[in-house]
């Protein structure tokens, strides 16, 4: 019996960030009401009778806390009606600094949310404005204090580096200020310029450029060293935690385990199939109201695809991919399946293999995509 996690997507934002390519829409109260009704219909279709007991729940976006207090309470009640919520289970909400007033913080706490992922990005008001954020640095302090005061202590801060015109010194200041909070978890990602974003349009017109690759690499190395000096363990390429505070939900993805995906544009992964939901909001709402299955595409996932993804995802973790776990899941030895990729990547110094795991080297982390593509198998 498999026990999936649950990802729930709330696509509304008060402001669209210049770099974001997730499914998102400007917040509108009426649209949000319709969306929550449709979301409930979709969840009913997958969990019609008894409550499910998920491994983890993650509510992301968009910005879930862009909902008003009444809508947020409705969302929490919908989730509570479909899932058994326990204090032992990781239950995460994404939030933007400035969104969390006292009423919303109390609601989250009262309904059993026990982890908050706060989208800080940088500790620099001018740069926040340049990337399309509406919060200020002071809002981070206000919201963290508000969360801690009610007992929501499992907080993660998200940071971005390699932003346009960002210097190594500016990023160091952001990391130093973030670490002053002494929180249990930090995530930090380099900027990716994705299609259908403001930054992409500027990039195409030659009006935007990222820092040079050597500066981006120096930012990543600085990040790693600062986190280590502060007692945080890098358990995944972009994630750092005090022992015991690793994101259990994200480990679901990196361990190639099953999860529901609810909401517009959400992806789900259930035995033998990957499900991708309709992305446009009117189409999602219409189909969910009709039959609870607002599916854009459902693709079969065979053993070949599972083994490939086991490597792509698992190699993101610092511990790498377990040889024994691979054999238990797929009934074959890893070095038999990837007999070409493993020796040549090892020879190039991009991976290391011991008696229990295969993992990226420091060099391999910097060239992760180059490593991952070597684990694409031939069709036969």
Short mmCIF file of C-alpha atoms in Angstrom, two decimals:
data_model
loop_
_atom_site.label_atom_id
_atom_site.label_comp_id
_atom_site.label_asym_id
_atom_site.label_seq_id
_atom_site.Cartn_x
_atom_site.Cartn_y
_atom_site.Cartn_z
CA UNK A 1 0.00 0.00 0.00
CA UNK A 2 1.54 3.28 -1.12
CA UNK A 3 0.99 6.45 0.91
CA UNK A 4 1.38 9.52 -1.29
CA UNK A 5 2.13 13.02 -0.16
CA UNK A 6 -0.09 15.88 -1.31
CA UNK A 7 0.80 19.08 -3.16
CA UNK A 8 -1.95 21.72 -3.33
CA UNK A 9 -1.50 24.68 -5.68
CA UNK A 10 -2.98 28.11 -4.98
CA UNK A 11 -2.16 30.23 -8.05
CA UNK A 12 -2.97 33.72 -6.79
CA UNK A 13 -0.48 36.52 -6.19
CA UNK A 14 -0.82 40.17 -5.23
CA UNK A 15 2.09 40.87 -7.60
CA UNK A 16 3.65 38.75 -10.36
CA UNK A 17 7.41 38.44 -9.83
CA UNK A 18 9.55 39.13 -12.89
CA UNK A 19 11.26 35.71 -12.81
CA UNK A 20 8.32 33.41 -11.96
CA UNK A 21 7.03 30.87 -14.50
CA UNK A 22 4.73 28.92 -12.17
CA UNK A 23 0.97 28.88 -12.76
CA UNK A 24 -0.11 32.20 -11.26
CA UNK A 25 -2.76 34.90 -11.63
CA UNK A 26 -3.39 38.28 -10.04
CA UNK A 27 -5.56 37.82 -6.97
CA UNK A 28 -9.26 38.47 -7.52
CA UNK A 29 -11.68 37.70 -4.71
CA UNK A 30 -14.43 36.23 -6.90
CA UNK A 31 -12.02 34.13 -8.94
CA UNK A 32 -10.44 32.82 -5.74
CA UNK A 33 -13.87 31.79 -4.40
CA UNK A 34 -14.62 29.87 -7.62
CA UNK A 35 -11.18 28.29 -7.55
CA UNK A 36 -11.55 26.97 -4.00
CA UNK A 37 -14.89 25.37 -4.92
CA UNK A 38 -13.30 23.71 -7.94
CA UNK A 39 -10.30 22.59 -5.89
CA UNK A 40 -12.62 20.90 -3.41
CA UNK A 41 -14.35 19.04 -6.27
CA UNK A 42 -11.02 17.81 -7.57
CA UNK A 43 -9.94 16.57 -4.13
CA UNK A 44 -13.33 14.83 -3.73
CA UNK A 45 -12.69 12.91 -6.96
CA UNK A 46 -9.45 11.42 -5.65
CA UNK A 47 -10.45 11.06 -1.98
CA UNK A 48 -14.23 10.51 -2.08
CA UNK A 49 -14.98 8.81 1.21
CA UNK A 50 -12.67 8.27 4.17
CA UNK A 51 -9.94 10.76 4.98
CA UNK A 52 -6.52 9.96 3.54
CA UNK A 53 -3.35 9.89 5.64
CA UNK A 54 -0.64 11.58 3.56
CA UNK A 55 3.07 11.43 4.29
CA UNK A 56 3.29 15.21 3.92
CA UNK A 57 1.18 18.15 2.75
CA UNK A 58 2.63 21.14 0.93
CA UNK A 59 0.49 24.13 -0.06
CA UNK A 60 2.33 26.23 -2.63
CA UNK A 61 1.74 28.74 -5.38
CA UNK A 62 1.48 31.40 -6.44
CA UNK A 63 1.05 32.63 -2.91
CA UNK A 64 -1.43 30.69 -0.75
CA UNK A 65 -1.42 33.46 1.84
CA UNK A 66 -2.59 35.97 -0.81
CA UNK A 67 -6.08 34.63 -0.05
CA UNK A 68 -8.10 36.73 2.37
CA UNK A 69 -8.66 35.37 5.88
CA UNK A 70 -12.08 33.87 5.09
CA UNK A 71 -10.77 32.12 1.98
CA UNK A 72 -7.71 30.88 3.81
CA UNK A 73 -9.95 29.38 6.48
CA UNK A 74 -12.07 27.71 3.79
CA UNK A 75 -8.95 26.22 2.18
CA UNK A 76 -7.73 24.91 5.54
CA UNK A 77 -11.16 23.38 6.23
CA UNK A 78 -11.17 21.66 2.82
CA UNK A 79 -7.74 20.16 3.51
CA UNK A 80 -8.82 19.14 7.00
CA UNK A 81 -11.90 17.40 5.59
CA UNK A 82 -9.85 15.26 3.21
CA UNK A 83 -6.73 14.43 5.23
CA UNK A 84 -5.84 13.22 8.68
CA UNK A 85 -3.64 15.97 10.13
CA UNK A 86 -1.23 14.96 12.87
CA UNK A 87 1.48 16.79 14.78
CA UNK A 88 4.04 14.26 13.50
CA UNK A 89 3.27 14.96 9.84
CA UNK A 90 5.03 17.80 8.01
CA UNK A 91 2.39 20.31 6.85
CA UNK A 92 3.90 23.25 4.96
CA UNK A 93 2.48 26.52 3.65
CA UNK A 94 4.36 28.86 1.35
CA UNK A 95 4.02 32.53 2.24
CA UNK A 96 5.37 35.89 1.18
CA UNK A 97 6.69 38.31 3.80
CA UNK A 98 4.03 40.89 4.50
CA UNK A 99 1.11 38.52 3.79
CA UNK A 100 1.00 37.02 7.26
CA UNK A 101 -1.09 39.18 9.53
CA UNK A 102 -1.99 37.94 13.02
CA UNK A 103 -5.33 36.42 11.90
CA UNK A 104 -3.73 34.35 9.14
CA UNK A 105 -0.89 33.15 11.36
CA UNK A 106 -3.41 32.03 13.99
CA UNK A 107 -5.49 30.21 11.37
CA UNK A 108 -2.47 28.32 10.06
CA UNK A 109 -1.43 27.33 13.58
CA UNK A 110 -4.95 26.32 14.66
CA UNK A 111 -5.40 24.02 11.65
CA UNK A 112 -2.15 22.16 12.28
CA UNK A 113 0.22 23.79 9.80
CA UNK A 114 3.66 23.25 11.33
CA UNK A 115 6.11 24.50 8.70
CA UNK A 116 6.33 27.79 6.80
CA UNK A 117 8.39 28.42 3.66
CA UNK A 118 8.93 32.17 3.43
CA UNK A 119 9.83 33.67 0.04
CA UNK A 120 12.40 36.27 1.09
CA UNK A 121 14.68 36.17 -2.02
CA UNK A 122 17.07 39.01 -1.01
CA UNK A 123 17.64 41.32 1.96
CA UNK A 124 17.80 44.45 -0.20
CA UNK A 125 14.77 46.69 -0.71
CA UNK A 126 16.01 48.15 -3.99
CA UNK A 127 16.73 44.72 -5.48
CA UNK A 128 13.37 43.40 -4.27
CA UNK A 129 11.67 46.15 -6.25
CA UNK A 130 13.79 45.38 -9.32
CA UNK A 131 12.69 41.73 -9.36
CA UNK A 132 9.00 42.57 -8.89
CA UNK A 133 8.56 41.80 -5.20
CA UNK A 134 6.22 43.95 -3.13
CA UNK A 135 7.51 43.19 0.35
CA UNK A 136 10.26 45.06 2.17
CA UNK A 137 13.06 43.68 4.32
CA UNK A 138 11.29 44.89 7.47
CA UNK A 139 8.34 42.62 6.58
CA UNK A 140 10.57 39.57 6.95
CA UNK A 141 11.39 40.54 10.53
CA UNK A 142 7.73 41.26 11.33
CA UNK A 143 6.49 37.95 9.91
CA UNK A 144 9.22 35.78 11.44
CA UNK A 145 8.54 37.34 14.87
CA UNK A 146 4.82 36.76 14.40
CA UNK A 147 5.34 33.09 13.49
CA UNK A 148 7.77 32.42 16.32
CA UNK A 149 5.51 34.08 18.88
CA UNK A 150 2.66 31.64 18.15
CA UNK A 151 4.96 28.60 18.13
CA UNK A 152 5.49 28.14 14.38
CA UNK A 153 9.25 27.68 14.67
CA UNK A 154 9.91 25.37 11.70
CA UNK A 155 10.56 28.16 9.19
CA UNK A 156 12.48 28.03 5.92
CA UNK A 157 13.77 31.12 4.12
CA UNK A 158 14.04 31.01 0.31
CA UNK A 159 16.81 33.06 -1.32
CA UNK A 160 17.78 33.73 -4.96
CA UNK A 161 21.24 34.50 -6.33
CA UNK A 162 22.74 35.42 -9.70
CA UNK A 163 20.14 38.15 -10.10
CA UNK A 164 20.66 40.92 -12.69
CA UNK A 165 23.34 43.37 -11.46
CA UNK A 166 23.80 41.42 -8.21
CA UNK A 167 27.39 41.37 -6.95
CA UNK A 168 29.06 38.71 -4.84
CA UNK A 169 29.23 41.21 -1.97
CA UNK A 170 25.48 41.89 -2.19
CA UNK A 171 24.69 38.19 -2.07
CA UNK A 172 27.02 37.73 0.89
CA UNK A 173 25.12 40.47 2.75
CA UNK A 174 21.83 38.65 2.03
CA UNK A 175 23.17 35.31 3.29
CA UNK A 176 24.65 36.90 6.42
CA UNK A 177 21.38 38.66 7.26
CA UNK A 178 19.35 35.51 6.62
CA UNK A 179 21.58 33.48 8.94
CA UNK A 180 21.11 35.97 11.77
CA UNK A 181 17.60 34.53 12.20
CA UNK A 182 19.18 31.17 13.09
CA UNK A 183 16.33 29.26 11.46
CA UNK A 184 16.32 25.50 10.89
CA UNK A 185 16.12 25.52 7.08
CA UNK A 186 17.30 27.62 4.11
CA UNK A 187 16.85 27.16 0.36
CA UNK A 188 18.77 29.12 -2.24
CA UNK A 189 18.45 28.88 -6.01
CA UNK A 190 20.24 30.60 -8.87
CA UNK A 191 18.05 32.67 -11.15
CA UNK A 192 16.80 30.80 -14.21
CA UNK A 193 15.44 33.00 -16.99
CA UNK A 194 12.31 31.14 -18.06
CA UNK A 195 10.01 31.78 -21.06
CA UNK A 196 6.79 33.72 -20.46
CA UNK A 197 8.34 35.87 -17.74
CA UNK A 198 9.14 39.58 -17.59
CA UNK A 199 12.84 38.79 -17.28
CA UNK A 200 12.73 36.59 -20.40
CA UNK A 201 11.24 39.42 -22.47
CA UNK A 202 13.93 41.81 -21.24
CA UNK A 203 16.63 39.21 -21.88
CA UNK A 204 15.42 38.70 -25.47
CA UNK A 205 15.61 42.46 -26.04
CA UNK A 206 19.15 42.62 -24.66
CA UNK A 207 18.04 44.67 -21.65
CA UNK A 208 18.92 42.12 -18.99
CA UNK A 209 21.90 39.94 -18.21
CA UNK A 210 22.92 37.68 -15.37
CA UNK A 211 26.28 37.88 -13.58
CA UNK A 212 29.13 35.97 -15.28
CA UNK A 213 29.30 32.21 -14.70
CA UNK A 214 32.39 32.50 -12.50
CA UNK A 215 30.57 35.01 -10.27
CA UNK A 216 27.55 32.70 -10.06
CA UNK A 217 29.84 29.80 -9.12
CA UNK A 218 31.52 31.98 -6.47
CA UNK A 219 28.08 32.85 -5.04
CA UNK A 220 27.23 29.15 -4.75
CA UNK A 221 30.54 28.33 -3.08
CA UNK A 222 30.08 31.23 -0.66
CA UNK A 223 26.57 29.98 0.11
CA UNK A 224 27.85 26.48 0.85
CA UNK A 225 30.63 27.73 3.12
CA UNK A 226 28.43 30.17 5.05
CA UNK A 227 25.80 27.51 5.67
CA UNK A 228 28.39 24.98 6.81
CA UNK A 229 30.00 27.53 9.14
CA UNK A 230 26.56 28.11 10.67
CA UNK A 231 25.99 24.41 11.38
CA UNK A 232 23.58 23.79 8.51
CA UNK A 233 24.00 20.60 6.49
CA UNK A 234 23.65 20.70 2.72
CA UNK A 235 21.35 17.73 2.14
CA UNK A 236 20.41 18.68 -1.44
CA UNK A 237 21.95 20.85 -4.16
CA UNK A 238 20.02 23.97 -3.09
CA UNK A 239 18.85 23.12 0.44
CA UNK A 240 20.44 23.38 3.87
CA UNK A 241 19.05 22.34 7.24
CA UNK A 242 19.83 21.70 10.85
CA UNK A 243 19.78 17.91 11.39
CA UNK A 244 16.19 16.68 11.57
CA UNK A 245 14.73 19.71 9.76
CA UNK A 246 15.18 18.56 6.16
CA UNK A 247 12.04 19.15 4.05
CA UNK A 248 10.24 15.82 4.14
CA UNK A 249 7.92 16.90 1.34
CA UNK A 250 10.73 17.80 -1.04
CA UNK A 251 12.46 14.54 -0.15
CA UNK A 252 9.31 12.86 -1.50
CA UNK A 253 10.19 14.31 -4.92
CA UNK A 254 13.90 13.58 -4.71
CA UNK A 255 13.26 10.01 -3.54
CA UNK A 256 10.95 9.52 -6.54
CA UNK A 257 7.95 8.69 -4.34
CA UNK A 258 4.26 9.20 -5.07
CA UNK A 259 2.23 12.35 -4.49
CA UNK A 260 -1.13 13.86 -5.37
CA UNK A 261 -1.05 17.15 -7.28
CA UNK A 262 -4.17 19.27 -6.77
CA UNK A 263 -4.91 22.62 -8.41
CA UNK A 264 -4.37 24.48 -11.68
CA UNK A 265 -1.15 23.42 -13.40
CA UNK A 266 -0.29 20.96 -10.62
CA UNK A 267 1.59 17.74 -11.36
CA UNK A 268 0.77 14.48 -9.61
CA UNK A 269 2.70 11.20 -9.60
CA UNK A 270 0.78 8.03 -8.82
CA UNK A 271 1.65 4.39 -9.57
CA UNK A 272 2.26 4.01 -13.29
CA UNK A 273 1.29 7.52 -14.33
CA UNK A 274 2.07 11.20 -14.13
CA UNK A 275 -0.87 13.59 -14.18
CA UNK A 276 -0.64 17.22 -15.36
CA UNK A 277 -3.61 19.49 -14.67
CA UNK A 278 -5.07 22.18 -16.87
CA UNK A 279 -3.25 25.45 -16.33
CA UNK A 280 -5.65 28.23 -17.47
CA UNK A 281 -7.86 29.17 -14.55
CA UNK A 282 -11.27 29.19 -16.36
CA UNK A 283 -10.55 25.80 -17.97
CA UNK A 284 -9.44 24.29 -14.67
CA UNK A 285 -12.52 25.57 -12.81
CA UNK A 286 -14.96 24.48 -15.54
CA UNK A 287 -13.60 20.93 -15.79
CA UNK A 288 -13.22 20.45 -12.05
CA UNK A 289 -16.81 21.53 -11.50
CA UNK A 290 -17.92 19.10 -14.23
CA UNK A 291 -16.25 15.86 -13.13
CA UNK A 292 -13.50 16.67 -10.60
CA UNK A 293 -10.78 15.69 -13.09
CA UNK A 294 -9.27 18.85 -14.64
CA UNK A 295 -6.54 16.87 -16.39
CA UNK A 296 -4.53 18.25 -19.29
CA UNK A 297 -2.40 15.17 -19.79
CA UNK A 298 -1.90 11.78 -18.23
CA UNK A 299 1.24 10.00 -19.30
CA UNK A 300 2.25 6.44 -18.44
CA UNK A 301 5.45 6.07 -16.43
CA UNK A 302 7.15 2.77 -17.14
CA UNK A 303 10.13 1.14 -15.48
CA UNK A 304 12.58 2.89 -17.84
CA UNK A 305 11.26 6.35 -16.96
CA UNK A 306 11.15 5.50 -13.25
CA UNK A 307 14.79 4.42 -13.24
CA UNK A 308 15.88 7.54 -15.12
CA UNK A 309 14.01 9.78 -12.69
CA UNK A 310 15.43 7.87 -9.73
CA UNK A 311 18.85 9.09 -10.88
CA UNK A 312 17.91 12.65 -11.98
CA UNK A 313 16.11 13.35 -8.71
CA UNK A 314 18.15 11.28 -6.28
CA UNK A 315 21.48 12.72 -7.37
CA UNK A 316 20.27 16.13 -6.19
CA UNK A 317 20.60 14.83 -2.62
CA UNK A 318 23.95 15.03 -0.86
CA UNK A 319 23.71 11.36 0.09
CA UNK A 320 22.94 10.46 -3.53
CA UNK A 321 21.06 7.38 -4.71
CA UNK A 322 21.08 4.20 -2.64
CA UNK A 323 22.29 1.15 -4.55
CA UNK A 324 20.23 -1.21 -2.34
CA UNK A 325 17.06 0.89 -2.63
CA UNK A 326 17.43 1.00 -6.41
CA UNK A 327 17.72 -2.80 -6.52
CA UNK A 328 14.75 -3.26 -4.20
CA UNK A 329 12.52 -0.97 -6.29
CA UNK A 330 13.47 -2.17 -9.76
CA UNK A 331 14.86 -5.69 -9.30
CA UNK A 332 18.11 -4.95 -11.10
CA UNK A 333 21.54 -3.61 -10.14
CA UNK A 334 22.15 0.07 -10.92
CA UNK A 335 25.53 -0.59 -12.56
CA UNK A 336 23.87 -3.05 -14.96
CA UNK A 337 21.29 -0.50 -16.12
CA UNK A 338 23.74 2.40 -16.39
CA UNK A 339 26.84 0.45 -17.39
CA UNK A 340 27.96 3.20 -19.82
CA UNK A 341 27.16 6.31 -17.79
CA UNK A 342 28.59 5.41 -14.39
CA UNK A 343 32.21 4.54 -15.40
CA UNK A 344 32.68 7.58 -17.65
CA UNK A 345 31.14 10.03 -15.15
CA UNK A 346 33.33 8.56 -12.42
CA UNK A 347 36.41 8.91 -14.61
CA UNK A 348 35.54 12.57 -15.27
CA UNK A 349 35.32 13.21 -11.53
CA UNK A 350 31.62 14.11 -11.63
CA UNK A 351 30.32 11.26 -9.46
CA UNK A 352 31.67 9.02 -6.74
CA UNK A 353 30.51 5.52 -5.88
CA UNK A 354 31.00 3.64 -2.62
CA UNK A 355 29.54 0.41 -1.23
CA UNK A 356 26.10 1.94 -0.61
CA UNK A 357 25.48 5.09 -2.70
CA UNK A 358 26.28 6.95 -5.89
CA UNK A 359 26.52 10.71 -5.47
CA UNK A 360 27.72 13.89 -7.17
CA UNK A 361 31.17 15.28 -6.41
CA UNK A 362 31.65 19.00 -5.80
CA UNK A 363 32.53 19.34 -9.48
CA UNK A 364 29.45 17.31 -10.38
CA UNK A 365 27.17 19.65 -8.42
CA UNK A 366 28.33 22.55 -10.53
CA UNK A 367 27.64 20.53 -13.71
CA UNK A 368 24.51 18.75 -12.52
CA UNK A 369 22.50 18.94 -15.75
CA UNK A 370 25.45 17.56 -17.71
CA UNK A 371 25.53 14.58 -15.33
CA UNK A 372 21.77 13.98 -15.35
CA UNK A 373 21.53 13.73 -19.15
CA UNK A 374 23.96 10.79 -19.11
CA UNK A 375 21.29 8.74 -17.30
CA UNK A 376 18.80 8.93 -20.18
CA UNK A 377 18.38 5.37 -21.38
CA UNK A 378 17.95 4.11 -24.94
CA UNK A 379 14.39 3.07 -25.76
CA UNK A 380 15.32 -0.63 -25.81
#
